[in-house]
Short mmCIF file of C-alpha atoms in Angstrom, two decimals:
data_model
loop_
_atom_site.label_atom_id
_atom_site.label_comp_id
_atom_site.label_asym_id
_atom_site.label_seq_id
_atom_site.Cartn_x
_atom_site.Cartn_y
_atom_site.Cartn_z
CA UNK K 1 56.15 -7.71 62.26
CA UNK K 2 57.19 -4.07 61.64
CA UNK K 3 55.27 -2.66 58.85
CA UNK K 4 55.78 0.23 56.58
CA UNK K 5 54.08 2.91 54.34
CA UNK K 6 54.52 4.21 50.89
CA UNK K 7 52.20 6.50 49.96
CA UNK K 8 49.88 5.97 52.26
CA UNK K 9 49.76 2.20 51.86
CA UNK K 10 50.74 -0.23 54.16
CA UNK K 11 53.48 -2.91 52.47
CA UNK K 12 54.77 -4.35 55.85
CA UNK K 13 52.09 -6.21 58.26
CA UNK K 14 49.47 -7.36 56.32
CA UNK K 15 48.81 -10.51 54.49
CA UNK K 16 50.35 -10.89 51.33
CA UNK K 17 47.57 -10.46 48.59
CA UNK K 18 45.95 -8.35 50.23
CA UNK K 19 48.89 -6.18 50.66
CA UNK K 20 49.59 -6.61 46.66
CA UNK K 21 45.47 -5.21 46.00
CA UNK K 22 46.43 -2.20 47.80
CA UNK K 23 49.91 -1.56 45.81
CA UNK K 24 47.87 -1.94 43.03
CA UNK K 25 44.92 0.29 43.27
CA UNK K 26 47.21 2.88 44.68
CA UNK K 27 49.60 2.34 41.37
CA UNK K 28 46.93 1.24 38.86
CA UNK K 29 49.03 2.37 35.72
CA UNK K 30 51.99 0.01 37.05
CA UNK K 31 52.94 -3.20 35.03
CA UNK K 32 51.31 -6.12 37.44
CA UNK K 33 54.71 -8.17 37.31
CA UNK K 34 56.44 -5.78 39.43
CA UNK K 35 54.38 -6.69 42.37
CA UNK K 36 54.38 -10.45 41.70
CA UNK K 37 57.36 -12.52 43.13
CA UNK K 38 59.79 -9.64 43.46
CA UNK K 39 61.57 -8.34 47.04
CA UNK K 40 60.62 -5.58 49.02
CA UNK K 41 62.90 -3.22 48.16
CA UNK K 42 62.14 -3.88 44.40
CA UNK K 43 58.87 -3.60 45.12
CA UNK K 44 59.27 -0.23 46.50
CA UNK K 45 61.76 0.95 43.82
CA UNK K 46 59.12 0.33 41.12
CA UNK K 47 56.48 2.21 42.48
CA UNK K 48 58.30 5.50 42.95
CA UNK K 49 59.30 4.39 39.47
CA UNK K 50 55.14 4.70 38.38
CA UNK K 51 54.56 7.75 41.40
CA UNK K 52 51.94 9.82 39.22
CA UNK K 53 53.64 12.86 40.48
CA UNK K 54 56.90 11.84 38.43
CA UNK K 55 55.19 11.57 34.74
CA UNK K 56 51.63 13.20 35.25
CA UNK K 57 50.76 16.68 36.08
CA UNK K 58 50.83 17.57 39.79
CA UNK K 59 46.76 17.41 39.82
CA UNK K 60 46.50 14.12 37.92
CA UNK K 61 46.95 10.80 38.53
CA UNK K 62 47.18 7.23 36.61
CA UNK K 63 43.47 7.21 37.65
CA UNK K 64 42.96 9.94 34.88
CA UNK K 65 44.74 7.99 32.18
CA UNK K 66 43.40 5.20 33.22
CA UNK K 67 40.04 3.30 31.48
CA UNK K 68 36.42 4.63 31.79
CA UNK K 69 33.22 3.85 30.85
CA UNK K 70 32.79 4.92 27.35
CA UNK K 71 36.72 5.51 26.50
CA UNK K 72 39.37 3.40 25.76
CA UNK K 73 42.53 4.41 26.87
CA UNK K 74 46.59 2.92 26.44
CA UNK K 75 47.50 0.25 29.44
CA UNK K 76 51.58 -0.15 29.47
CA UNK K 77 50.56 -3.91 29.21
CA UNK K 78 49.78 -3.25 25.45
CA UNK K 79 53.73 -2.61 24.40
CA UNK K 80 54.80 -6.05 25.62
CA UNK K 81 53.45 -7.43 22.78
CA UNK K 82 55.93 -4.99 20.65
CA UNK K 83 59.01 -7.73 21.51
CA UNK K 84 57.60 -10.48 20.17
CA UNK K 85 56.66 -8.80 17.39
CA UNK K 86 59.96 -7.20 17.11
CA UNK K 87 61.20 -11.03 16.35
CA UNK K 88 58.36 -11.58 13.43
CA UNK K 89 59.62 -8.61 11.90
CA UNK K 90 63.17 -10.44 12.00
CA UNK K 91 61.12 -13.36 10.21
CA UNK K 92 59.34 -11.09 7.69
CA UNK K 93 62.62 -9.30 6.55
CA UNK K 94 65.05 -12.77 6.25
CA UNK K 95 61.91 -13.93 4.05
CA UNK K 96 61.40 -10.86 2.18
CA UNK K 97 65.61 -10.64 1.48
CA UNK K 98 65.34 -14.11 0.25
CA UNK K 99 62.02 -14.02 -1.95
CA UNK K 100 61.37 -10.03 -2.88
CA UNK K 101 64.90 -8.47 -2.64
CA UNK K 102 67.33 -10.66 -4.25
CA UNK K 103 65.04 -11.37 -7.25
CA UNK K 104 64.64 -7.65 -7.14
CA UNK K 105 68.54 -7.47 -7.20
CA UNK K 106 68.36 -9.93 -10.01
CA UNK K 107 66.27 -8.01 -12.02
CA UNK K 108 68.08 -4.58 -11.24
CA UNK K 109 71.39 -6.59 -12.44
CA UNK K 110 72.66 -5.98 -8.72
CA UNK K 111 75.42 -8.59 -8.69
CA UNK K 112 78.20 -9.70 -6.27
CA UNK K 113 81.60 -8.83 -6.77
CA UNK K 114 84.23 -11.41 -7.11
CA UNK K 115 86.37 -10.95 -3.74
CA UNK K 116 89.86 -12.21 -3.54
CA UNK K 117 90.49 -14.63 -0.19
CA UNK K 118 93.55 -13.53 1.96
CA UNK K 119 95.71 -16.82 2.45
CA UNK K 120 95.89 -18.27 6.28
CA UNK K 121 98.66 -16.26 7.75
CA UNK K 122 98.98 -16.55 12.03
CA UNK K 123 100.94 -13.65 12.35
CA UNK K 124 99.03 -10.93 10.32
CA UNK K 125 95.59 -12.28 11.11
CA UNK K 126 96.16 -11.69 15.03
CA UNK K 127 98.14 -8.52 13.91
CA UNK K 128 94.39 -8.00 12.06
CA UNK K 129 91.75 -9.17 14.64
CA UNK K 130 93.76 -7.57 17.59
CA UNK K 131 95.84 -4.56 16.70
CA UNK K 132 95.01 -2.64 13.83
CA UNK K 133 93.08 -3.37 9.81
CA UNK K 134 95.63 -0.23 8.13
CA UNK K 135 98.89 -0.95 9.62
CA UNK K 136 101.33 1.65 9.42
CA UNK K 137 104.50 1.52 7.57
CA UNK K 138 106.39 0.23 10.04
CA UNK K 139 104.14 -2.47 11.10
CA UNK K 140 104.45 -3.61 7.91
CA UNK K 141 108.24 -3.77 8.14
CA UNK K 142 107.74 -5.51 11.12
CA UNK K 143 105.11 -7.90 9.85
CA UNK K 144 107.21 -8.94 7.48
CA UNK K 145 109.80 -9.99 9.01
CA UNK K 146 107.69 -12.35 11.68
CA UNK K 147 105.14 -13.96 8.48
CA UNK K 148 108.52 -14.16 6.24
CA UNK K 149 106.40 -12.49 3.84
CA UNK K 150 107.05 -9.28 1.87
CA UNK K 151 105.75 -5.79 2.47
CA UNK K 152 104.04 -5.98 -0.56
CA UNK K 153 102.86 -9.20 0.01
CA UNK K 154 101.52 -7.54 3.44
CA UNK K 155 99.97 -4.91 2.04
CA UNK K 156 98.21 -7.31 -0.23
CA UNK K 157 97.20 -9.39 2.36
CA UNK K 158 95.88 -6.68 4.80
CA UNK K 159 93.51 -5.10 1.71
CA UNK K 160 92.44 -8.60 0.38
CA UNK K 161 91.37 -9.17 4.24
CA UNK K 162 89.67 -6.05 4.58
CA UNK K 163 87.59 -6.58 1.56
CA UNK K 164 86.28 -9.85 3.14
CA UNK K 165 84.87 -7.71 5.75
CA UNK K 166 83.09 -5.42 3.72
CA UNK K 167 79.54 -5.76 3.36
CA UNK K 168 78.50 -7.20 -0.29
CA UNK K 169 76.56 -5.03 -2.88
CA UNK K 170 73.49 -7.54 -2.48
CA UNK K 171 73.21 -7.41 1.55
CA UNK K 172 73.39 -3.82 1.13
CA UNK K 173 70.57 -3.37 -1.53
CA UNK K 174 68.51 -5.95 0.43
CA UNK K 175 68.90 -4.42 3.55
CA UNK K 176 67.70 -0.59 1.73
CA UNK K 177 64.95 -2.91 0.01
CA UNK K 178 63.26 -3.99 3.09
CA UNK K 179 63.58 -0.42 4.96
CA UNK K 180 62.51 1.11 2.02
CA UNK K 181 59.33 -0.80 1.72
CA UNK K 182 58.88 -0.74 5.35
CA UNK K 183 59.07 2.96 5.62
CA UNK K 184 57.14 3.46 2.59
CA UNK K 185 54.03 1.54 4.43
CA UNK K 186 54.38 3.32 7.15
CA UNK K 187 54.26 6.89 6.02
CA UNK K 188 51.17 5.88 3.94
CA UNK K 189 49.46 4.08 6.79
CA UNK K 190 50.42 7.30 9.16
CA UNK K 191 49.24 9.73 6.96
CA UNK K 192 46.25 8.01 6.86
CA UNK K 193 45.75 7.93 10.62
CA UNK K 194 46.59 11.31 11.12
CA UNK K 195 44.94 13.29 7.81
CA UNK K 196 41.45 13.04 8.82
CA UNK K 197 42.45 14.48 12.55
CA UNK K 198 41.10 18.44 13.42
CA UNK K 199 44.70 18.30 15.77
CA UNK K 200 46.59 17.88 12.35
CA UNK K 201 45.45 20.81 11.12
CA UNK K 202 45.34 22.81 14.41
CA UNK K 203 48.17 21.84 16.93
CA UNK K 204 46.64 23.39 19.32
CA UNK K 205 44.08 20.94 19.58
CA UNK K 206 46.84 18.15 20.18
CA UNK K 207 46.39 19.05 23.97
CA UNK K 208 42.47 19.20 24.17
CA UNK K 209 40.90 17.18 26.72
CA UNK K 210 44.38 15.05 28.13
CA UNK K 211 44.83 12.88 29.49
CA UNK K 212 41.22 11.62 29.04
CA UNK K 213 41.60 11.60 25.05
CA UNK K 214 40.24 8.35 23.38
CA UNK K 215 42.72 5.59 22.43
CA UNK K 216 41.34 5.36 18.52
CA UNK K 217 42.26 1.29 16.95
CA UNK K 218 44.01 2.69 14.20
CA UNK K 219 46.77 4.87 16.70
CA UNK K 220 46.66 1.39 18.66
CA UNK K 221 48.22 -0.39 15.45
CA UNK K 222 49.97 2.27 13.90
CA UNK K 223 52.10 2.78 17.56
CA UNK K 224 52.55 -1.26 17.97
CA UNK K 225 53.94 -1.40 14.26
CA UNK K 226 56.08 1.39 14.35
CA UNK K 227 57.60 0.33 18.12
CA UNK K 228 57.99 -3.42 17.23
CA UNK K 229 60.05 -2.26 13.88
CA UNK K 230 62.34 -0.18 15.91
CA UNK K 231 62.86 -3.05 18.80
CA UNK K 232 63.72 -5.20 15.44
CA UNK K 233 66.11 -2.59 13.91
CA UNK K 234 68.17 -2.50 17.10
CA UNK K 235 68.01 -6.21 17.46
CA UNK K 236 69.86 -6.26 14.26
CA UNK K 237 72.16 -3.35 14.24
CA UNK K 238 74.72 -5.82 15.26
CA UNK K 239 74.56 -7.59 11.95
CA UNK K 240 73.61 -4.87 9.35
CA UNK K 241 75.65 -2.38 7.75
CA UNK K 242 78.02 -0.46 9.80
CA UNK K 243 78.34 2.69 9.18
CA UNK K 244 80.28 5.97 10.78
CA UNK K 245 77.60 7.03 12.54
CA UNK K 246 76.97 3.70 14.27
CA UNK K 247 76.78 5.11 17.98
CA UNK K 248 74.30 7.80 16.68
CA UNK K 249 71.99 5.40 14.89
CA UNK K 250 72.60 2.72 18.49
CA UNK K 251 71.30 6.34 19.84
CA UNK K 252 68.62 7.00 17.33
CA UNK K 253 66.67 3.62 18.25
CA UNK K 254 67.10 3.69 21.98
CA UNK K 255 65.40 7.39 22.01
CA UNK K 256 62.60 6.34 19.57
CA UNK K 257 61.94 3.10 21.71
CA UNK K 258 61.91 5.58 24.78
CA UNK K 259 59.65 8.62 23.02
CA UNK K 260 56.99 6.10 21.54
CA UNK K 261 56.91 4.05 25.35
CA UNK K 262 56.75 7.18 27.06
CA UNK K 263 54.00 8.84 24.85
CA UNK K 264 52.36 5.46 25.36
CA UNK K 265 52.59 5.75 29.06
CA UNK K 266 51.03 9.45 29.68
CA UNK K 267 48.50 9.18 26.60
CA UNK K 268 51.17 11.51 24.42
CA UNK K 269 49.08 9.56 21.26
CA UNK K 270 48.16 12.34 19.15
CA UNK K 271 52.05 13.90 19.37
CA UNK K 272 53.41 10.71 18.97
CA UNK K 273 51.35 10.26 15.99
CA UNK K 274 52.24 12.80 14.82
CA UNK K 275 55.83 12.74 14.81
CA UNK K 276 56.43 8.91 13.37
CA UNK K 277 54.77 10.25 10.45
CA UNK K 278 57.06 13.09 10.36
CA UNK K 279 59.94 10.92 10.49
CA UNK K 280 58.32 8.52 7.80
CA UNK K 281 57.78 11.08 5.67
CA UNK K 282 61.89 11.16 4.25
CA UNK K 283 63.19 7.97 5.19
CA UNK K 284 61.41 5.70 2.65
CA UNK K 285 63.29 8.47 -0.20
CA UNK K 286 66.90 7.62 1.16
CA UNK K 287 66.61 4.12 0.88
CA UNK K 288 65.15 4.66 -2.78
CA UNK K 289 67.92 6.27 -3.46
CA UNK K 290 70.33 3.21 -2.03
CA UNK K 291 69.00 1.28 -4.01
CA UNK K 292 69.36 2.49 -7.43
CA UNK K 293 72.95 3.51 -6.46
CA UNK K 294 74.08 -0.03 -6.02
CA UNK K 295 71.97 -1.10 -8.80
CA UNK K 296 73.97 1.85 -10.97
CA UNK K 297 71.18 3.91 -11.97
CA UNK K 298 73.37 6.95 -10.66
CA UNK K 299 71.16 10.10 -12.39
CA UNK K 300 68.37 8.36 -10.72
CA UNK K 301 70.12 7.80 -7.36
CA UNK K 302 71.61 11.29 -7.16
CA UNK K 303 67.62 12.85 -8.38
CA UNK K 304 65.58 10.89 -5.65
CA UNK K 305 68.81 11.83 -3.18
CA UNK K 306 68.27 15.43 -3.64
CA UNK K 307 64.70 15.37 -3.08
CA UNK K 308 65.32 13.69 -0.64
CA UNK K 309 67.64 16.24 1.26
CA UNK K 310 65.13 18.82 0.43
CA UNK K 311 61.98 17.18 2.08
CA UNK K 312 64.34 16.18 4.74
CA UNK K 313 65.41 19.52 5.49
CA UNK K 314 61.89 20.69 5.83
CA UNK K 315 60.43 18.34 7.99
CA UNK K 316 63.66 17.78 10.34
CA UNK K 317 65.15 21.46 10.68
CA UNK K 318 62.35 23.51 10.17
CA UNK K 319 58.50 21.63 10.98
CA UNK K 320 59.68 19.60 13.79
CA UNK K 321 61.58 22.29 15.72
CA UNK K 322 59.05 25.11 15.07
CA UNK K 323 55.54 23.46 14.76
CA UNK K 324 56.07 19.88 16.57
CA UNK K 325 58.58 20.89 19.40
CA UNK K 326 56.31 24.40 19.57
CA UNK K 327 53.49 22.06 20.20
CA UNK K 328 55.14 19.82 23.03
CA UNK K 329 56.80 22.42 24.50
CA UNK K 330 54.19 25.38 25.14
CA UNK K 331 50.96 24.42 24.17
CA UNK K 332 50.89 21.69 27.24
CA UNK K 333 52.37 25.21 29.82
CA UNK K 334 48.89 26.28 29.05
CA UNK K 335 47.32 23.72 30.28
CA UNK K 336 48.68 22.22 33.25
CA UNK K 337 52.22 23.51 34.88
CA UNK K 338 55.56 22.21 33.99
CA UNK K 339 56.83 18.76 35.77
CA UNK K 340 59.29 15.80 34.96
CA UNK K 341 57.67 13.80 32.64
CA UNK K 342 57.58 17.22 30.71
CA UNK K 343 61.30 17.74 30.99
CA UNK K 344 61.59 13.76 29.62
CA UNK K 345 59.61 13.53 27.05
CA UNK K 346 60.90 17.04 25.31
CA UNK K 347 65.02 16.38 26.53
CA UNK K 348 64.51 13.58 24.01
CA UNK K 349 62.87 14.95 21.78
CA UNK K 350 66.33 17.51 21.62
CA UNK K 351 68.06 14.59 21.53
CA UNK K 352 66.13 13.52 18.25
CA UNK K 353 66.64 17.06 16.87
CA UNK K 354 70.32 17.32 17.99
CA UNK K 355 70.60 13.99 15.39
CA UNK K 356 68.43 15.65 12.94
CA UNK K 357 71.41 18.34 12.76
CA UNK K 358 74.15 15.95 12.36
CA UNK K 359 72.46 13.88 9.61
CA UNK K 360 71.26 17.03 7.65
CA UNK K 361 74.96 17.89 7.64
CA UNK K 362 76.49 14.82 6.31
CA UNK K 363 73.60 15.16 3.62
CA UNK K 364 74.45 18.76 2.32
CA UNK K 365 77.91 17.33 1.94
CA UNK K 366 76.42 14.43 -0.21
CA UNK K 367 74.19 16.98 -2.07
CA UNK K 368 77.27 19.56 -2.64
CA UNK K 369 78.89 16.52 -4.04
CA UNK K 370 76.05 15.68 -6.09
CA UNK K 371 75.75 18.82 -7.62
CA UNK K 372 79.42 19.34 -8.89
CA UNK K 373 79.25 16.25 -10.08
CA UNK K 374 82.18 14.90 -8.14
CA UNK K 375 81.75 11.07 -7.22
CA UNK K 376 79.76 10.45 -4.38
CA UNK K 377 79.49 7.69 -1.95
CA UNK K 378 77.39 7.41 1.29
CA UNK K 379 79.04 10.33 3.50
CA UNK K 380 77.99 7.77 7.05
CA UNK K 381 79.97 5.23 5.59
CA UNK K 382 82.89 3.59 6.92
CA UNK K 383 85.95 3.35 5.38
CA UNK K 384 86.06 -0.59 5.56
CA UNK K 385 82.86 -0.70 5.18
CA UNK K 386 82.94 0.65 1.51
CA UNK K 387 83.19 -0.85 -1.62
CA UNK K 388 86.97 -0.77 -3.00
CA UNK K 389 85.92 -1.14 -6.70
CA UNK K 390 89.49 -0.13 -7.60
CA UNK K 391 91.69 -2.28 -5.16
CA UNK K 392 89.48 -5.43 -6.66
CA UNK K 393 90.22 -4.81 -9.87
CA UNK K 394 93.88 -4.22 -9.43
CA UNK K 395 93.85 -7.45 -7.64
CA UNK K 396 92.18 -9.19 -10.14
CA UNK K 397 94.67 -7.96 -13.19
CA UNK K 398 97.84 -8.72 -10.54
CA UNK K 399 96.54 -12.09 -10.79
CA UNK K 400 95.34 -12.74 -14.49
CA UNK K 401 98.96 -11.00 -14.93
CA UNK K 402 100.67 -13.70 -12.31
CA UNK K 403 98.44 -16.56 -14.14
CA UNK K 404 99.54 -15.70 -17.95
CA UNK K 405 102.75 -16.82 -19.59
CA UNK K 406 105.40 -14.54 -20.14
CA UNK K 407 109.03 -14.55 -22.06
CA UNK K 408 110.70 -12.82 -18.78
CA UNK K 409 110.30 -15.75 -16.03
CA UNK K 410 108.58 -16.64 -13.34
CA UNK K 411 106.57 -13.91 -11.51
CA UNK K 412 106.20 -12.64 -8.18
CA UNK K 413 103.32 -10.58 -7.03
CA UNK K 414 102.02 -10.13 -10.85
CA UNK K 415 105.65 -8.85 -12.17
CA UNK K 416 108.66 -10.48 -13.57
CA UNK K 417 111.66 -11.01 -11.46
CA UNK K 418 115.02 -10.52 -13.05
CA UNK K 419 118.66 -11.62 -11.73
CA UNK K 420 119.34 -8.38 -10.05
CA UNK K 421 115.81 -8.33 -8.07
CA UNK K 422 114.62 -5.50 -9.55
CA UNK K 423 110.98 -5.39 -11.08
CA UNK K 424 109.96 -4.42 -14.67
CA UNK K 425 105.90 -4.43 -15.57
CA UNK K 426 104.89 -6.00 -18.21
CA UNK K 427 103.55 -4.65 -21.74
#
């Protein structure tokens, strides 16, 4: 039997568990499924996947990180739990939108809107579903001629259809309910793990000792919490409010997942502590905000929105790029030399910052807005994704108009129709 050798230990000749020991004390820091039932080649592939020399220093290995006597230290084993947990988060927010945030709504006098139905129409809901939700002028033309329906019947049916799609006033203030109280939590429980740390105060002391730092309970919880939210929140980005920047929130989660794993993985705990709290520390203000906008309460929407922006501002574009990145970028250079886990963990954190720098724009436009009192809406919204106060209510008079009595006729569309087809509104 021929045999072969990765890093110095033999996968080929000899008997089976004996030959998975070896993989495993030479790749200790390696989940234990990935030597249990797979091929060879997969086998292989995932421990160049774990090789120390890939995410450690080049004079450290997953021994380092590893547990001692004495310390306690993170095993990749621990995040598993974080998809499970992801799903009783899905639990905990249906129940909390059912029992805390629609009473809430209640009480905030958050109601539905009454929505017009489009009627069943073939032709313009594949024209709908397939093609296009604005049609174009001549689309309409042509629409109307294959539905036998007029263009201003079309254009009537293409807005009532769109406004089916929109999200309603009370799934949008639920949804900002449960983030807000959510983020709210967790910016009080990670200030609280953080505060009493000599590395908050002294950055420099973020790097001290790794990798054989102590694993404290409360950064055990506080990174389980905050990794099984995120899992949840792109579990149900599919369902929740779209929004314009969509792909950049799809973006948002999949980094955050990666940055809290990875900072997991290499004993990163007391910068990854570190930065969920910075990112707590705004979010919970936003969704404040949200919520007293579709509640009405616009002086206090637009008051909590601008300090919002501010403390956003300051934490986003100017601590995390010149304390936090400072800190992951050069402090660790003076302790061990560059190498790819390194490069990782800090391209993402860019990639974080990079979104930082789009957000903070569409929120000076809000807060511009704001301040010269023009009418503002959510600047990431999507155009059919917003509320068309106006279009409902024109619907709604078109058809108390169609329903009343009047001396001219019968009615079409809302309006009279005399002999010679042309239309006259009503008094």
């Amino acid at each position: 039997m021929r045999s072969t050798t990765v890093h110095g230990v033999n996968t080929g000749s000899e008997p089976s568990a004996r030959r998975l020991s070896q993989l495993e004390t030479a790749f200790p820091h390696s989940p234990g499924f990935c030597f249990l039932h797979f091929p060879r080649m997969f086998q292989t592939l995932c421990n160049y996947f774990w090789w120390d020399r890939l995410w450690l220093p080049s004079n450290l290995t997953w021994a380092d990180v590893e547990f001692s006597e004495g310390r306690v230290a993170p095993k990749s084993s621990d995040l598993y739990i974080t998809i499970p947990l992801a799903f009783v988060f899905l639990i905990i927010r249906h129940l909390f939108e059912i029992y805390v945030a629609t009473p809430l709504a209640g009480l905030l006098n958050v109601k539905e809107k009454v929505r017009l139905k489009a009627t069943p129409n073939p032709v313009l809901e594949k024209f709908y579903t397939t093609s296009c939700k604005h049609p174009k002028q001549a689309d309409i033309e042509g629409l109307s001629k294959k539905s036998g329906c007029s263009p201003r019947q079309v254009e009537r049916w293409f807005r009532r259809r769109r406004n089916q799609d929109r999200p309603s006033l009370l799934k949008k203030f639920r949804e900002a309910s449960w983030r807000f109280t959510f983020y709210l939590l967790a910016f009080i429980a990670g200030t609280a793990v953080i505060a009493d740390k000599p590395w908050f105060y002294n950055l420099r002391l973020v790097w001290e000792g790794y990798p054989t730092q102590n694993l404290l309970p409360s950064q055990y919880w506080y990174y389980m919490i905050e990794l099984s939210f995120y899992w949840s929140l792109l579990f149900s980005i599919a369902s929740d409010v779209k929004r314009k920047d969509f792909k950049e929130q799809v973006i948002h989660h999949v980094a955050t997942i990666v940055l809290i794993s990875f900072s997991w993985y290499t004993n990163y705990i007391r910068a990854g502590t570190l930065i969920m709290a910075l990112h707590d520390s705004s979010d919970y203000l936003l969704e404040s905000a949200k919520m007293f906008n579709y509640a009405g309460w616009k002086n206090m929407s637009n008051n909590i929105f601008i300090v919002f922006a501010t403390i956003f501002i300051v934490t986003r574009l100017i601590i995390l790029p010149f304390w936090i990145l400072h800190c992951t970028m050069v402090y660790p250079l003076e302790i061990y030399p560059a190498f790819f886990g390194y490069y990782f963990f800090n391209l993402m954190m860019v990639i974080l910052q990079s979104l930082h720098i789009f957000w903070a724009y569409l929120i000076i436009r809000m807060a511009q807005k704001f301040i010269t009192g023009k009418v503002v809406e959510d600047e990431r919204s999507d155009r059919d994704e917003t509320d068309s106060t106006g279009e409902e209510e024109e619907e709604l008079e078109e058809e108390k108009a169609a329903s009343a009595p009047t001396k001219n006729g019968p009615l079409s569309n809302g309006h009279p129709v005399l002999n010679n087809n042309h239309r006259v509104k009503t008094n």
